[in-house]
Structures are given as structure tokens and as C-alpha cells.
Amino acid sequence: MAVKVTGFFQNPQTGLIYDSPLLTLVPHLTYAGQIAMDVHIGGNGAVGYQSIDKNTLTYNASITDAYSQLIDALDTYVIANLENANAINSASTFEKYVPPAPVDPVTPEQPAI
């Protein structure tokens, strides 16, 4: 789970500012119905969410797999929360990041021996 920020990002907990970081989202299950989330900022800091109630998340009904639906809802929750955390973040673009698929290297055919 990751979010790409285009523009400046200000950590709402520390005030530090980063230029177009990749945010890595790491969820942790806590007690029933609650999820904690660590948001790592390009390896240089983090934002922590201690209590996200899964019943307050907005789920995308077009996603049929329950796990994928939960991951999407968590991404959406964190993006909305960070975008509205301060004026610097509001001026930037946040989008769900999907790394490019690995490409198998093309090797020339070897002559038959």
C-alpha cells in the first residue's frame, strides 16, 4: 500500500516538509473493529494513526474481494486525512501508487548446438 504525493508534503505531526515523497502505508490490527496505521514518509519519518474504526471507512462496492475492499478503504481514508491536514498538503496531489509490473528481460535466442 502506497501513496504518491506530487508537490510538497508536510507531516501533520512534526511539521517537517518533504518534496513529492512516496508514502508507504502499513496497517496493524488492534482490538476488534480497530486498525492502527503507520504512514512511512520515504524512509525519513512517519505519521501514526492509532484508532481507525473499520465501520467508519467508505468501502467501494465495485470491489468484490473483501481484503482488497478494506485496503482501498484504508488508502482512501489516509489520503483524505492527509490532504486536509494543512494548507501545504491541500495544494498537493495525492494518488494511490501501484508500482510498475516487473518486466522479464528479453534475451536473444541462442543458436542450437
mmCIF file with all atom_site columns, C-alpha atoms in Angstrom:
data_model
loop_
_atom_site.group_PDB
_atom_site.id
_atom_site.type_symbol
_atom_site.label_atom_id
_atom_site.label_alt_id
_atom_site.label_comp_id
_atom_site.label_asym_id
_atom_site.label_entity_id
_atom_site.label_seq_id
_atom_site.pdbx_PDB_ins_code
_atom_site.Cartn_x
_atom_site.Cartn_y
_atom_site.Cartn_z
_atom_site.occupancy
_atom_site.B_iso_or_equiv
_atom_site.pdbx_formal_charge
_atom_site.auth_seq_id
_atom_site.auth_comp_id
_atom_site.auth_asym_id
_atom_site.auth_atom_id
_atom_site.pdbx_PDB_model_num
ATOM 1   C CA . MET A 1 1   ? 0.000   0.000   0.000   1.00 0.00 ? 1   MET A CA 1
ATOM 2   C CA . ALA A 1 2   ? 1.486   3.303   -1.032  1.00 0.00 ? 2   ALA A CA 1
ATOM 3   C CA . VAL A 1 3   ? 0.502   6.863   -1.866  1.00 0.00 ? 3   VAL A CA 1
ATOM 4   C CA . LYS A 1 4   ? 2.434   9.125   -4.233  1.00 0.00 ? 4   LYS A CA 1
ATOM 5   C CA . VAL A 1 5   ? 2.428   12.813  -3.328  1.00 0.00 ? 5   VAL A CA 1
ATOM 6   C CA . THR A 1 6   ? 3.115   15.289  -6.127  1.00 0.00 ? 6   THR A CA 1
ATOM 7   C CA . GLY A 1 7   ? 4.159   18.584  -4.579  1.00 0.00 ? 7   GLY A CA 1
ATOM 8   C CA . PHE A 1 8   ? 5.144   19.355  -1.022  1.00 0.00 ? 8   PHE A CA 1
ATOM 9   C CA . PHE A 1 9   ? 4.010   17.220  1.901   1.00 0.00 ? 9   PHE A CA 1
ATOM 10  C CA . GLN A 1 10  ? 4.012   18.467  5.479   1.00 0.00 ? 10  GLN A CA 1
ATOM 11  C CA . ASN A 1 11  ? 3.958   15.847  8.208   1.00 0.00 ? 11  ASN A CA 1
ATOM 12  C CA . PRO A 1 12  ? 0.988   16.927  10.345  1.00 0.00 ? 12  PRO A CA 1
ATOM 13  C CA . GLN A 1 13  ? 2.628   15.526  13.482  1.00 0.00 ? 13  GLN A CA 1
ATOM 14  C CA . THR A 1 14  ? 6.147   17.001  13.178  1.00 0.00 ? 14  THR A CA 1
ATOM 15  C CA . GLY A 1 15  ? 5.757   19.904  10.730  1.00 0.00 ? 15  GLY A CA 1
ATOM 16  C CA . LEU A 1 16  ? 8.649   18.648  8.565   1.00 0.00 ? 16  LEU A CA 1
ATOM 17  C CA . ILE A 1 17  ? 8.194   19.287  4.833   1.00 0.00 ? 17  ILE A CA 1
ATOM 18  C CA . TYR A 1 18  ? 9.114   16.811  2.072   1.00 0.00 ? 18  TYR A CA 1
ATOM 19  C CA . ASP A 1 19  ? 9.202   17.251  -1.708  1.00 0.00 ? 19  ASP A CA 1
ATOM 20  C CA . SER A 1 20  ? 6.986   14.731  -3.579  1.00 0.00 ? 20  SER A CA 1
ATOM 21  C CA . PRO A 1 21  ? 7.504   11.750  -1.261  1.00 0.00 ? 21  PRO A CA 1
ATOM 22  C CA . LEU A 1 22  ? 6.230   8.220   -1.652  1.00 0.00 ? 22  LEU A CA 1
ATOM 23  C CA . LEU A 1 23  ? 4.209   7.315   1.437   1.00 0.00 ? 23  LEU A CA 1
ATOM 24  C CA . THR A 1 24  ? 4.152   3.657   2.466   1.00 0.00 ? 24  THR A CA 1
ATOM 25  C CA . LEU A 1 25  ? 1.081   2.592   4.436   1.00 0.00 ? 25  LEU A CA 1
ATOM 26  C CA . VAL A 1 26  ? 1.454   -0.213  6.984   1.00 0.00 ? 26  VAL A CA 1
ATOM 27  C CA . PRO A 1 27  ? -1.778  -1.296  8.714   1.00 0.00 ? 27  PRO A CA 1
ATOM 28  C CA . HIS A 1 28  ? -1.836  -3.115  12.066  1.00 0.00 ? 28  HIS A CA 1
ATOM 29  C CA . LEU A 1 29  ? -4.837  -4.837  13.564  1.00 0.00 ? 29  LEU A CA 1
ATOM 30  C CA . THR A 1 30  ? -5.523  -3.765  17.119  1.00 0.00 ? 30  THR A CA 1
ATOM 31  C CA . TYR A 1 31  ? -8.602  -4.808  19.058  1.00 0.00 ? 31  TYR A CA 1
ATOM 32  C CA . ALA A 1 32  ? -11.952 -5.723  17.486  1.00 0.00 ? 32  ALA A CA 1
ATOM 33  C CA . GLY A 1 33  ? -13.001 -3.315  14.769  1.00 0.00 ? 33  GLY A CA 1
ATOM 34  C CA . GLN A 1 34  ? -9.965  -1.035  15.125  1.00 0.00 ? 34  GLN A CA 1
ATOM 35  C CA . ILE A 1 35  ? -6.968  -0.640  12.843  1.00 0.00 ? 35  ILE A CA 1
ATOM 36  C CA . ALA A 1 36  ? -3.754  1.260   13.511  1.00 0.00 ? 36  ALA A CA 1
ATOM 37  C CA . MET A 1 37  ? -1.771  2.627   10.575  1.00 0.00 ? 37  MET A CA 1
ATOM 38  C CA . ASP A 1 38  ? 1.825   3.740   10.164  1.00 0.00 ? 38  ASP A CA 1
ATOM 39  C CA . VAL A 1 39  ? 2.495   6.019   7.203   1.00 0.00 ? 39  VAL A CA 1
ATOM 40  C CA . HIS A 1 40  ? 6.216   5.972   6.390   1.00 0.00 ? 40  HIS A CA 1
ATOM 41  C CA . ILE A 1 41  ? 7.451   9.052   4.522   1.00 0.00 ? 41  ILE A CA 1
ATOM 42  C CA . GLY A 1 42  ? 10.077  7.967   2.015   1.00 0.00 ? 42  GLY A CA 1
ATOM 43  C CA . GLY A 1 43  ? 12.105  6.345   4.804   1.00 0.00 ? 43  GLY A CA 1
ATOM 44  C CA . ASN A 1 44  ? 12.502  9.686   6.622   1.00 0.00 ? 44  ASN A CA 1
ATOM 45  C CA . GLY A 1 45  ? 9.711   9.822   9.153   1.00 0.00 ? 45  GLY A CA 1
ATOM 46  C CA . ALA A 1 46  ? 6.217   8.611   9.837   1.00 0.00 ? 46  ALA A CA 1
ATOM 47  C CA . VAL A 1 47  ? 2.674   9.623   10.643  1.00 0.00 ? 47  VAL A CA 1
ATOM 48  C CA . GLY A 1 48  ? 0.773   7.352   13.004  1.00 0.00 ? 48  GLY A CA 1
ATOM 49  C CA . TYR A 1 49  ? -2.935  6.626   13.198  1.00 0.00 ? 49  TYR A CA 1
ATOM 50  C CA . GLN A 1 50  ? -3.820  4.770   16.366  1.00 0.00 ? 50  GLN A CA 1
ATOM 51  C CA . SER A 1 51  ? -7.525  4.038   16.056  1.00 0.00 ? 51  SER A CA 1
ATOM 52  C CA . ILE A 1 52  ? -9.255  3.767   12.703  1.00 0.00 ? 52  ILE A CA 1
ATOM 53  C CA . ASP A 1 53  ? -12.703 2.229   13.162  1.00 0.00 ? 53  ASP A CA 1
ATOM 54  C CA . LYS A 1 54  ? -13.308 -0.065  10.193  1.00 0.00 ? 54  LYS A CA 1
ATOM 55  C CA . ASN A 1 55  ? -17.036 0.693   10.428  1.00 0.00 ? 55  ASN A CA 1
ATOM 56  C CA . THR A 1 56  ? -16.414 4.371   9.600   1.00 0.00 ? 56  THR A CA 1
ATOM 57  C CA . LEU A 1 57  ? -14.445 3.645   6.416   1.00 0.00 ? 57  LEU A CA 1
ATOM 58  C CA . THR A 1 58  ? -16.003 4.205   2.998   1.00 0.00 ? 58  THR A CA 1
ATOM 59  C CA . TYR A 1 59  ? -15.989 0.957   1.036   1.00 0.00 ? 59  TYR A CA 1
ATOM 60  C CA . ASN A 1 60  ? -16.026 0.755   -2.757  1.00 0.00 ? 60  ASN A CA 1
ATOM 61  C CA . ALA A 1 61  ? -18.901 -1.577  -3.679  1.00 0.00 ? 61  ALA A CA 1
ATOM 62  C CA . SER A 1 62  ? -17.389 -2.298  -7.106  1.00 0.00 ? 62  SER A CA 1
ATOM 63  C CA . ILE A 1 63  ? -14.507 -4.169  -5.414  1.00 0.00 ? 63  ILE A CA 1
ATOM 64  C CA . THR A 1 64  ? -15.789 -7.662  -4.646  1.00 0.00 ? 64  THR A CA 1
ATOM 65  C CA . ASP A 1 65  ? -12.813 -9.073  -2.713  1.00 0.00 ? 65  ASP A CA 1
ATOM 66  C CA . ALA A 1 66  ? -13.188 -8.141  0.978   1.00 0.00 ? 66  ALA A CA 1
ATOM 67  C CA . TYR A 1 67  ? -9.433  -7.764  1.579   1.00 0.00 ? 67  TYR A CA 1
ATOM 68  C CA . SER A 1 68  ? -8.942  -5.530  -1.477  1.00 0.00 ? 68  SER A CA 1
ATOM 69  C CA . GLN A 1 69  ? -12.017 -3.530  -0.457  1.00 0.00 ? 69  GLN A CA 1
ATOM 70  C CA . LEU A 1 70  ? -10.538 -2.920  3.022   1.00 0.00 ? 70  LEU A CA 1
ATOM 71  C CA . ILE A 1 71  ? -7.136  -1.907  1.599   1.00 0.00 ? 71  ILE A CA 1
ATOM 72  C CA . ASP A 1 72  ? -8.825  0.527   -0.809  1.00 0.00 ? 72  ASP A CA 1
ATOM 73  C CA . ALA A 1 73  ? -10.920 1.995   2.024   1.00 0.00 ? 73  ALA A CA 1
ATOM 74  C CA . LEU A 1 74  ? -7.809  2.492   4.192   1.00 0.00 ? 74  LEU A CA 1
ATOM 75  C CA . ASP A 1 75  ? -5.948  4.160   1.293   1.00 0.00 ? 75  ASP A CA 1
ATOM 76  C CA . THR A 1 76  ? -8.903  6.482   0.714   1.00 0.00 ? 76  THR A CA 1
ATOM 77  C CA . TYR A 1 77  ? -9.169  7.323   4.430   1.00 0.00 ? 77  TYR A CA 1
ATOM 78  C CA . VAL A 1 78  ? -5.465  8.181   4.788   1.00 0.00 ? 78  VAL A CA 1
ATOM 79  C CA . ILE A 1 79  ? -5.378  10.214  1.560   1.00 0.00 ? 79  ILE A CA 1
ATOM 80  C CA . ALA A 1 80  ? -8.409  12.278  2.612   1.00 0.00 ? 80  ALA A CA 1
ATOM 81  C CA . ASN A 1 81  ? -6.996  12.800  6.089   1.00 0.00 ? 81  ASN A CA 1
ATOM 82  C CA . LEU A 1 82  ? -3.528  13.867  4.929   1.00 0.00 ? 82  LEU A CA 1
ATOM 83  C CA . GLU A 1 83  ? -4.808  16.072  2.086   1.00 0.00 ? 83  GLU A CA 1
ATOM 84  C CA . ASN A 1 84  ? -6.848  18.094  4.555   1.00 0.00 ? 84  ASN A CA 1
ATOM 85  C CA . ALA A 1 85  ? -4.250  18.179  7.359   1.00 0.00 ? 85  ALA A CA 1
ATOM 86  C CA . ASN A 1 86  ? -2.800  21.579  6.413   1.00 0.00 ? 86  ASN A CA 1
ATOM 87  C CA . ALA A 1 87  ? -2.556  24.168  3.624   1.00 0.00 ? 87  ALA A CA 1
ATOM 88  C CA . ILE A 1 88  ? 0.679   22.728  2.193   1.00 0.00 ? 88  ILE A CA 1
ATOM 89  C CA . ASN A 1 89  ? -0.853  19.276  1.741   1.00 0.00 ? 89  ASN A CA 1
ATOM 90  C CA . SER A 1 90  ? -4.078  20.732  0.331   1.00 0.00 ? 90  SER A CA 1
ATOM 91  C CA . ALA A 1 91  ? -2.081  22.275  -2.526  1.00 0.00 ? 91  ALA A CA 1
ATOM 92  C CA . SER A 1 92  ? -0.522  18.916  -3.473  1.00 0.00 ? 92  SER A CA 1
ATOM 93  C CA . THR A 1 93  ? -1.854  15.870  -5.307  1.00 0.00 ? 93  THR A CA 1
ATOM 94  C CA . PHE A 1 94  ? -2.231  12.533  -3.522  1.00 0.00 ? 94  PHE A CA 1
ATOM 95  C CA . GLU A 1 95  ? -2.833  9.346   -5.503  1.00 0.00 ? 95  GLU A CA 1
ATOM 96  C CA . LYS A 1 96  ? -2.788  5.640   -4.817  1.00 0.00 ? 96  LYS A CA 1
ATOM 97  C CA . TYR A 1 97  ? 0.530   4.280   -6.042  1.00 0.00 ? 97  TYR A CA 1
ATOM 98  C CA . VAL A 1 98  ? 0.806   0.992   -7.848  1.00 0.00 ? 98  VAL A CA 1
ATOM 99  C CA . PRO A 1 99  ? 4.389   0.045   -8.693  1.00 0.00 ? 99  PRO A CA 1
ATOM 100 C CA . PRO A 1 100 ? 5.020   -0.891  -12.315 1.00 0.00 ? 100 PRO A CA 1
ATOM 101 C CA . ALA A 1 101 ? 4.843   -4.591  -13.061 1.00 0.00 ? 101 ALA A CA 1
ATOM 102 C CA . PRO A 1 102 ? 8.230   -6.250  -13.420 1.00 0.00 ? 102 PRO A CA 1
ATOM 103 C CA . VAL A 1 103 ? 9.287   -6.856  -16.997 1.00 0.00 ? 103 VAL A CA 1
ATOM 104 C CA . ASP A 1 104 ? 11.054  -10.054 -17.935 1.00 0.00 ? 104 ASP A CA 1
ATOM 105 C CA . PRO A 1 105 ? 14.282  -9.251  -19.747 1.00 0.00 ? 105 PRO A CA 1
ATOM 106 C CA . VAL A 1 106 ? 14.282  -10.256 -23.375 1.00 0.00 ? 106 VAL A CA 1
ATOM 107 C CA . THR A 1 107 ? 17.233  -12.446 -24.248 1.00 0.00 ? 107 THR A CA 1
ATOM 108 C CA . PRO A 1 108 ? 18.231  -13.221 -27.797 1.00 0.00 ? 108 PRO A CA 1
ATOM 109 C CA . GLU A 1 109 ? 17.682  -16.768 -28.894 1.00 0.00 ? 109 GLU A CA 1
ATOM 110 C CA . GLN A 1 110 ? 20.777  -18.908 -28.678 1.00 0.00 ? 110 GLN A CA 1
ATOM 111 C CA . PRO A 1 111 ? 21.729  -20.934 -31.736 1.00 0.00 ? 111 PRO A CA 1
ATOM 112 C CA . ALA A 1 112 ? 21.171  -24.653 -31.402 1.00 0.00 ? 112 ALA A CA 1
ATOM 113 C CA . ILE A 1 113 ? 24.402  -26.580 -30.898 1.00 0.00 ? 113 ILE A CA 1
#
